[in-house]
């Protein structure tokens, strides 16, 4: 156990308490339950609300993306565990400004179950909802089954675009369409080098011998597509970028946004070594990088590993990425 | 070895290549040596240049703080190793806009030696320099020997303030005085839980048995003031904040800026658990937190650990912290 925590049972609530103490100008809890966090100015009248959620342990995902130009609210569970349907519903009510609420979260069974129940509860109170699932992990399912893919770091792009669409006054169907369009054009693949220690039990989140890597690993340690001896950064990056380029069908002249994401322990230095190779590989095939995001965007506590996400751009998606956004963890100005 | 790297000998240069490919709008190398990085618009005529530097492996320190309202240039060495005097000198020439150059870096023997030599070389070319050393690590020396302290994460405050002073047109002595004033009122203490693996050798950066912690550890694993079984987050935070409050002589009514910094592997979640206790402890003694910075500001690759820095504020320091700043790794708007 190499963790700066108190009683493991208090980990999530103490972390949230810290966020609320640090950022009272940006976020608040709408009621008594600290697991529900919304924009400080929620609900925003006439604007579509956006609710996300999932397990704790992925900061800045999910709590970090609540703010202007991003999500309106979030419901979170214990580490790597879904929030309850009641929590999702409470978040929905707290952000509803009369224009309906988009549920935008990663494709995991528990989250889908609870958000779907929340949608039923919302309907009883005449709050209209739509659901768009982040499903960008190309290693989790082949392209022909892409609707079943897990959601990982690439959901950042969908938050950014949907948040911008809401801010400019798009209606619920339009915001949902923007999110769906971005998800459709986003692909991510990760690599894991070492697991996370789960705070509650002290157990490892997955098993991976020292000196090995797993290509395509999920952010909870879900199995990938290749396990073997750790390879050089360039070779790893070629594997990841190759899969993403193929999945998105990128060709000469295409434009992308790139997200090189640390899953926790992997330092910025290594992300830049990877970015260097991403840049070279895309340049070789004539794909231009219009925007880049390099750092911790979706982690798994202190897991060692990284992921690369590509969003295929058109002018509309690029404009939405560039729209202003402010949260405790992300700023676009 | 749990690292995404190529040949360890290429680690630093490939990382820099990635930074240059990612951020050509913000930074550039002035000559042939990629270890020297300056603002894209350097030199800025009539403004005081600020050069920092030190070993690699601490991102966003040092390379991340080159930009508008921050440092003008940086010279970096291999992992945890000083840049050469020639590199410091080249950085000096590249940022000199005719108003002189401040050297602002952490108090480590190798860095002092090489920057002092660079100052001599600069003098021969009629570039006036001043030197201010970051020396905020209260665990490294007692208060009565504070001039001998090591520099750690708290130098961020000095970068921010000195960079703002340069932007507003302060002369060399004034910018140096601003930096010195901030260093004088900054105190930091860290805790280490697990070492870094050095990329060149695969060796651990320091030795610490699993389940133990070292209070007061330096960012290269330098010995601290207490080693023992890992304690709860609240107890650790009390140790750190208690030492900082005493060192700065903080009393009821004082105002501070707080920096809770991950040394690499320690996740944001744990930083917020710590911040929560920092807030409580300072509130108890009537010290108000005016600004807070929580994240990775000065790391040691994937070391597990964290540090807390306090800057005692007055109106002048607060205004400098709030001035605009933009670098590839930091944004204040």
Tab-separated table of N, CA, C and O in Angstrom, chain A residues 42-127:
chain	number	residue	atom	x	y	z
A	42	UNK	N	-25.611	25.745	-11.661
A	42	UNK	CA	-26.681	24.856	-12.135
A	42	UNK	C	-27.942	25.056	-11.299
A	42	UNK	O	-27.843	25.314	-10.108
A	43	UNK	N	-29.133	24.886	-11.912
A	43	UNK	CA	-29.357	24.645	-13.335
A	43	UNK	C	-29.289	25.944	-14.138
A	43	UNK	O	-29.600	27.011	-13.613
A	44	UNK	N	-28.864	25.839	-15.383
A	44	UNK	CA	-28.820	27.002	-16.264
A	44	UNK	C	-30.099	26.994	-17.101
A	44	UNK	O	-30.315	26.096	-17.910
A	45	UNK	N	-30.920	28.004	-16.862
A	45	UNK	CA	-32.252	28.037	-17.485
A	45	UNK	C	-32.143	28.033	-19.004
A	45	UNK	O	-31.375	28.799	-19.592
A	46	UNK	N	-32.925	27.144	-19.629
A	46	UNK	CA	-33.021	27.130	-21.079
A	46	UNK	C	-31.922	26.371	-21.781
A	46	UNK	O	-31.990	26.161	-22.997
A	47	UNK	N	-30.891	25.957	-21.037
A	47	UNK	CA	-29.797	25.217	-21.670
A	47	UNK	C	-29.923	23.727	-21.356
A	47	UNK	O	-30.359	23.346	-20.255
A	48	UNK	N	-29.499	22.914	-22.304
A	48	UNK	CA	-29.498	21.465	-22.102
A	48	UNK	C	-28.485	21.096	-21.013
A	48	UNK	O	-27.337	21.547	-21.048
A	49	UNK	N	-28.924	20.323	-20.040
A	49	UNK	CA	-28.001	19.817	-19.030
A	49	UNK	C	-27.275	18.579	-19.540
A	49	UNK	O	-27.811	17.829	-20.361
A	50	UNK	N	-26.066	18.389	-19.080
A	50	UNK	CA	-25.302	17.193	-19.445
A	50	UNK	C	-24.830	16.519	-18.168
A	50	UNK	O	-24.121	17.134	-17.365
A	51	UNK	N	-25.255	15.283	-17.960
A	51	UNK	CA	-24.858	14.534	-16.763
A	51	UNK	C	-23.958	13.369	-17.172
A	51	UNK	O	-24.279	12.632	-18.098
A	52	UNK	N	-22.847	13.252	-16.474
A	52	UNK	CA	-21.988	12.102	-16.672
A	52	UNK	C	-21.826	11.384	-15.342
A	52	UNK	O	-22.380	11.808	-14.315
A	53	UNK	N	-21.058	10.323	-15.326
A	53	UNK	CA	-20.847	9.612	-14.075
A	53	UNK	C	-20.152	8.291	-14.297
A	53	UNK	O	-19.922	7.876	-15.428
A	54	UNK	N	-19.825	7.680	-13.198
A	54	UNK	CA	-19.125	6.405	-13.232
A	54	UNK	C	-18.429	6.199	-11.908
A	54	UNK	O	-18.774	6.837	-10.906
A	55	UNK	N	-17.450	5.330	-11.913
A	55	UNK	CA	-16.736	5.047	-10.685
A	55	UNK	C	-15.728	6.115	-10.343
A	55	UNK	O	-15.314	6.912	-11.194
A	56	UNK	N	-15.321	6.150	-9.082
A	56	UNK	CA	-14.224	7.024	-8.667
A	56	UNK	C	-12.889	6.380	-9.048
A	56	UNK	O	-12.822	5.213	-9.412
A	57	UNK	N	-11.836	7.190	-8.938
A	57	UNK	CA	-10.500	6.665	-9.184
A	57	UNK	C	-9.948	7.016	-10.547
A	57	UNK	O	-8.869	6.542	-10.912
A	58	UNK	N	-10.665	7.835	-11.304
A	58	UNK	CA	-10.245	8.161	-12.669
A	58	UNK	C	-9.944	9.638	-12.875
A	58	UNK	O	-9.906	10.119	-14.008
A	59	UNK	N	-9.779	10.400	-11.814
A	59	UNK	CA	-9.597	11.853	-11.976
A	59	UNK	C	-8.534	12.170	-13.021
A	59	UNK	O	-7.518	11.492	-13.048
A	60	UNK	N	-8.803	13.215	-13.833
A	60	UNK	CA	-9.924	14.154	-13.801
A	60	UNK	C	-11.269	13.603	-14.260
A	60	UNK	O	-12.270	14.260	-14.076
A	61	UNK	N	-11.317	12.416	-14.867
A	61	UNK	CA	-12.602	11.788	-15.131
A	61	UNK	C	-13.210	11.368	-13.782
A	61	UNK	O	-12.485	10.778	-12.973
A	62	UNK	N	-14.420	11.573	-13.464
A	62	UNK	CA	-15.469	12.276	-14.171
A	62	UNK	C	-15.669	13.671	-13.569
A	62	UNK	O	-16.138	14.575	-14.216
A	63	UNK	N	-15.360	13.757	-12.269
A	63	UNK	CA	-15.668	14.973	-11.520
A	63	UNK	C	-14.977	16.205	-12.074
A	63	UNK	O	-15.407	17.325	-11.883
A	64	UNK	N	-13.874	15.976	-12.769
A	64	UNK	CA	-13.091	17.112	-13.239
A	64	UNK	C	-13.680	17.814	-14.442
A	64	UNK	O	-13.248	18.910	-14.791
A	65	UNK	N	-14.649	17.208	-15.079
A	65	UNK	CA	-15.191	17.790	-16.305
A	65	UNK	C	-16.563	18.414	-16.097
A	65	UNK	O	-17.365	18.477	-17.035
A	66	UNK	N	-16.828	18.851	-14.886
A	66	UNK	CA	-18.053	19.572	-14.594
A	66	UNK	C	-17.728	21.062	-14.574
A	66	UNK	O	-16.929	21.510	-13.753
A	67	UNK	N	-18.316	21.777	-15.496
A	67	UNK	CA	-18.054	23.215	-15.545
A	67	UNK	C	-18.612	23.824	-16.806
A	67	UNK	O	-19.205	23.133	-17.651
A	68	UNK	N	-18.400	25.105	-16.942
A	68	UNK	CA	-18.888	25.836	-18.112
A	68	UNK	C	-18.287	25.263	-19.390
A	68	UNK	O	-17.076	25.061	-19.484
A	69	UNK	N	-19.140	24.953	-20.352
A	69	UNK	CA	-18.645	24.423	-21.618
A	69	UNK	C	-18.289	22.952	-21.560
A	69	UNK	O	-17.723	22.402	-22.504
A	70	UNK	N	-18.630	22.295	-20.462
A	70	UNK	CA	-18.345	20.864	-20.300
A	70	UNK	C	-19.622	20.198	-19.777
A	70	UNK	O	-20.705	20.537	-20.230
A	71	UNK	N	-19.514	19.279	-18.836
A	71	UNK	CA	-20.711	18.668	-18.269
A	71	UNK	C	-21.326	19.582	-17.219
A	71	UNK	O	-20.657	20.426	-16.624
A	72	UNK	N	-22.633	19.379	-16.992
A	72	UNK	CA	-23.330	20.187	-15.985
A	72	UNK	C	-23.310	19.523	-14.624
A	72	UNK	O	-23.422	20.194	-13.597
A	73	UNK	N	-23.210	18.206	-14.618
A	73	UNK	CA	-23.262	17.497	-13.350
A	73	UNK	C	-22.713	16.096	-13.483
A	73	UNK	O	-22.527	15.577	-14.593
A	74	UNK	N	-22.466	15.492	-12.326
A	74	UNK	CA	-21.867	14.167	-12.309
A	74	UNK	C	-22.378	13.407	-11.091
A	74	UNK	O	-22.633	13.998	-10.038
A	75	UNK	N	-22.550	12.109	-11.250
A	75	UNK	CA	-22.832	11.226	-10.113
A	75	UNK	C	-21.733	10.171	-10.099
A	75	UNK	O	-21.469	9.543	-11.118
A	76	UNK	N	-21.090	10.023	-8.962
A	76	UNK	CA	-19.998	9.049	-8.933
A	76	UNK	C	-20.216	8.012	-7.852
A	76	UNK	O	-20.868	8.247	-6.839
A	77	UNK	N	-19.630	6.851	-8.088
A	77	UNK	CA	-19.721	5.755	-7.142
A	77	UNK	C	-18.424	5.565	-6.391
A	77	UNK	O	-17.556	6.445	-6.386
A	78	UNK	N	-18.294	4.428	-5.744
A	78	UNK	CA	-17.027	4.082	-5.116
A	78	UNK	C	-15.970	3.842	-6.196
A	78	UNK	O	-16.264	3.937	-7.390
A	79	UNK	N	-14.760	3.535	-5.758
A	79	UNK	CA	-13.691	3.317	-6.722
A	79	UNK	C	-14.093	2.214	-7.702
A	79	UNK	O	-14.434	1.101	-7.284
A	80	UNK	N	-14.080	2.563	-8.975
A	80	UNK	CA	-14.382	1.641	-10.073
A	80	UNK	C	-15.796	1.058	-9.975
A	80	UNK	O	-16.060	-0.010	-10.535
A	81	UNK	N	-16.721	1.733	-9.292
A	81	UNK	CA	-18.089	1.223	-9.139
A	81	UNK	C	-19.096	2.273	-9.601
A	81	UNK	O	-18.891	3.470	-9.412
A	82	UNK	N	-20.193	1.822	-10.152
A	82	UNK	CA	-21.202	2.736	-10.674
A	82	UNK	C	-21.873	3.537	-9.564
A	82	UNK	O	-22.003	3.059	-8.440
A	83	UNK	N	-22.322	4.744	-9.894
A	83	UNK	CA	-23.224	5.452	-8.984
A	83	UNK	C	-24.592	4.756	-9.026
A	83	UNK	O	-24.876	3.980	-9.938
A	84	UNK	N	-25.439	5.033	-8.050
A	84	UNK	CA	-26.773	4.428	-8.035
A	84	UNK	C	-27.696	5.170	-8.994
A	84	UNK	O	-27.422	6.307	-9.393
A	85	UNK	N	-28.788	4.536	-9.328
A	85	UNK	CA	-29.763	5.192	-10.207
A	85	UNK	C	-30.330	6.439	-9.528
A	85	UNK	O	-30.588	7.458	-10.180
A	86	UNK	N	-30.514	6.357	-8.214
A	86	UNK	CA	-31.039	7.518	-7.484
A	86	UNK	C	-30.060	8.693	-7.585
A	86	UNK	O	-30.471	9.850	-7.758
A	87	UNK	N	-28.780	8.408	-7.485
A	87	UNK	CA	-27.777	9.481	-7.602
A	87	UNK	C	-27.775	10.080	-9.011
A	87	UNK	O	-27.698	11.307	-9.169
A	88	UNK	N	-27.890	9.222	-10.011
A	88	UNK	CA	-27.963	9.740	-11.384
A	88	UNK	C	-29.203	10.622	-11.556
A	88	UNK	O	-29.151	11.675	-12.200
A	89	UNK	N	-30.288	10.188	-10.943
A	89	UNK	CA	-31.541	10.941	-11.037
A	89	UNK	C	-31.437	12.285	-10.310
A	89	UNK	O	-31.888	13.322	-10.815
A	90	UNK	N	-30.838	12.287	-9.133
A	90	UNK	CA	-30.666	13.540	-8.383
A	90	UNK	C	-29.817	14.535	-9.185
A	90	UNK	O	-30.090	15.734	-9.210
A	91	UNK	N	-28.776	14.025	-9.816
A	91	UNK	CA	-27.942	14.904	-10.653
A	91	UNK	C	-28.768	15.473	-11.806
A	91	UNK	O	-28.636	16.653	-12.165
A	92	UNK	N	-29.630	14.635	-12.362
A	92	UNK	CA	-30.487	15.059	-13.471
A	92	UNK	C	-31.373	16.227	-13.057
A	92	UNK	O	-31.462	17.250	-13.751
A	93	UNK	N	-32.041	16.052	-11.908
A	93	UNK	CA	-32.937	17.117	-11.434
A	93	UNK	C	-32.164	18.406	-11.174
A	93	UNK	O	-32.647	19.508	-11.424
A	94	UNK	N	-30.943	18.252	-10.643
A	94	UNK	CA	-30.179	19.433	-10.242
A	94	UNK	C	-29.671	20.248	-11.425
A	94	UNK	O	-29.377	21.438	-11.276
A	95	UNK	N	-29.548	19.619	-12.592
A	95	UNK	CA	-29.022	20.363	-13.743
A	95	UNK	C	-30.093	20.699	-14.764
A	95	UNK	O	-29.816	21.404	-15.741
A	96	UNK	N	-31.298	20.198	-14.562
A	96	UNK	CA	-32.347	20.430	-15.558
A	96	UNK	C	-32.772	21.896	-15.551
A	96	UNK	O	-33.338	22.390	-14.582
A	97	UNK	N	-32.525	22.558	-16.636
A	97	UNK	CA	-32.918	23.958	-16.772
A	97	UNK	C	-34.127	24.118	-17.680
A	97	UNK	O	-34.371	25.212	-18.196
A	98	UNK	N	-34.846	23.012	-17.876
A	98	UNK	CA	-36.067	23.077	-18.673
A	98	UNK	C	-35.870	22.656	-20.126
A	98	UNK	O	-36.832	22.579	-20.893
A	99	UNK	N	-34.642	22.393	-20.522
A	99	UNK	CA	-34.373	22.030	-21.923
A	99	UNK	C	-33.971	20.569	-22.067
A	99	UNK	O	-33.525	20.143	-23.120
A	100	UNK	N	-34.124	19.811	-20.982
A	100	UNK	CA	-33.782	18.402	-21.044
A	100	UNK	C	-32.335	18.135	-20.659
A	100	UNK	O	-31.544	19.062	-20.458
A	101	UNK	N	-32.035	16.849	-20.533
A	101	UNK	CA	-30.719	16.442	-20.012
A	101	UNK	C	-30.138	15.322	-20.875
A	101	UNK	O	-30.809	14.324	-21.158
A	102	UNK	N	-28.896	15.512	-21.275
A	102	UNK	CA	-28.161	14.448	-21.987
A	102	UNK	C	-27.352	13.647	-20.989
A	102	UNK	O	-26.608	14.213	-20.179
A	103	UNK	N	-27.483	12.321	-21.040
A	103	UNK	CA	-26.602	11.434	-20.289
A	103	UNK	C	-25.435	11.061	-21.202
A	103	UNK	O	-25.639	10.495	-22.279
A	104	UNK	N	-24.250	11.367	-20.778
A	104	UNK	CA	-23.054	11.126	-21.594
A	104	UNK	C	-22.004	10.470	-20.704
A	104	UNK	O	-21.402	11.121	-19.851
A	105	UNK	N	-21.807	9.170	-20.870
A	105	UNK	CA	-20.914	8.426	-19.983
A	105	UNK	C	-20.375	7.206	-20.720
A	105	UNK	O	-20.818	6.882	-21.823
A	106	UNK	N	-19.446	6.527	-20.100
A	106	UNK	CA	-18.795	5.394	-20.764
A	106	UNK	C	-19.653	4.144	-20.754
A	106	UNK	O	-20.430	3.914	-19.823
A	107	UNK	N	-19.480	3.327	-21.763
A	107	UNK	CA	-20.297	2.133	-21.944
A	107	UNK	C	-19.841	0.992	-21.037
A	107	UNK	O	-19.034	0.156	-21.443
A	108	UNK	N	-20.388	0.983	-19.825
A	108	UNK	CA	-20.159	-0.099	-18.854
A	108	UNK	C	-21.516	-0.539	-18.335
A	108	UNK	O	-22.384	0.312	-18.063
A	109	UNK	N	-21.676	-1.839	-18.145
A	109	UNK	CA	-22.977	-2.398	-17.799
A	109	UNK	C	-23.652	-1.734	-16.607
A	109	UNK	O	-24.821	-1.359	-16.665
A	110	UNK	N	-22.910	-1.585	-15.523
A	110	UNK	CA	-23.499	-1.022	-14.310
A	110	UNK	C	-23.946	0.411	-14.509
A	110	UNK	O	-25.020	0.822	-14.032
A	111	UNK	N	-23.151	1.184	-15.216
A	111	UNK	CA	-23.510	2.574	-15.469
A	111	UNK	C	-24.742	2.667	-16.362
A	111	UNK	O	-25.652	3.461	-16.125
A	112	UNK	N	-24.787	1.819	-17.398
A	112	UNK	CA	-25.938	1.832	-18.308
A	112	UNK	C	-27.210	1.474	-17.546
A	112	UNK	O	-28.244	2.146	-17.675
A	113	UNK	N	-27.107	0.452	-16.723
A	113	UNK	CA	-28.270	0.016	-15.943
A	113	UNK	C	-28.817	1.160	-15.089
A	113	UNK	O	-30.014	1.456	-15.091
A	114	UNK	N	-27.915	1.831	-14.381
A	114	UNK	CA	-28.371	2.850	-13.438
A	114	UNK	C	-28.803	4.148	-14.117
A	114	UNK	O	-29.762	4.794	-13.687
A	115	UNK	N	-28.129	4.532	-15.166
A	115	UNK	CA	-28.570	5.723	-15.898
A	115	UNK	C	-29.910	5.477	-16.598
A	115	UNK	O	-30.747	6.373	-16.682
A	116	UNK	N	-30.111	4.249	-17.096
A	116	UNK	CA	-31.402	3.953	-17.741
A	116	UNK	C	-32.542	4.038	-16.733
A	116	UNK	O	-33.621	4.571	-17.037
A	117	UNK	N	-32.296	3.547	-15.534
A	117	UNK	CA	-33.317	3.676	-14.477
A	117	UNK	C	-33.566	5.145	-14.148
A	117	UNK	O	-34.705	5.578	-13.955
A	118	UNK	N	-32.481	5.914	-14.095
A	118	UNK	CA	-32.620	7.345	-13.804
A	118	UNK	C	-33.448	8.032	-14.888
A	118	UNK	O	-34.260	8.928	-14.601
A	119	UNK	N	-33.261	7.594	-16.128
A	119	UNK	CA	-34.042	8.179	-17.226
A	119	UNK	C	-35.532	7.915	-17.033
A	119	UNK	O	-36.370	8.789	-17.295
A	120	UNK	N	-35.852	6.707	-16.550
A	120	UNK	CA	-37.257	6.390	-16.272
A	120	UNK	C	-37.803	7.296	-15.178
A	120	UNK	O	-38.933	7.799	-15.258
A	121	UNK	N	-37.012	7.480	-14.126
A	121	UNK	CA	-37.437	8.354	-13.025
A	121	UNK	C	-37.610	9.793	-13.527
A	121	UNK	O	-38.541	10.494	-13.141
A	122	UNK	N	-36.704	10.219	-14.390
A	122	UNK	CA	-36.784	11.585	-14.920
A	122	UNK	C	-38.048	11.774	-15.747
A	122	UNK	O	-38.712	12.816	-15.672
A	123	UNK	N	-38.370	10.742	-16.519
A	123	UNK	CA	-39.555	10.833	-17.375
A	123	UNK	C	-40.819	11.039	-16.532
A	123	UNK	O	-41.716	11.796	-16.913
A	124	UNK	N	-40.851	10.403	-15.367
A	124	UNK	CA	-41.999	10.564	-14.471
A	124	UNK	C	-42.128	11.998	-13.992
A	124	UNK	O	-43.214	12.438	-13.613
A	125	UNK	N	-41.019	12.712	-13.987
A	125	UNK	CA	-41.069	14.128	-13.567
A	125	UNK	C	-40.983	15.061	-14.768
A	125	UNK	O	-40.623	16.240	-14.628
A	126	UNK	N	-41.285	14.508	-15.934
A	126	UNK	CA	-41.323	15.301	-17.167
A	126	UNK	C	-39.998	15.962	-17.523
A	126	UNK	O	-39.973	17.063	-18.077
A	127	UNK	N	-38.906	15.296	-17.166
A	127	UNK	CA	-37.604	15.760	-17.640
A	127	UNK	C	-37.191	14.858	-18.794
A	127	UNK	O	-37.049	13.646	-18.622
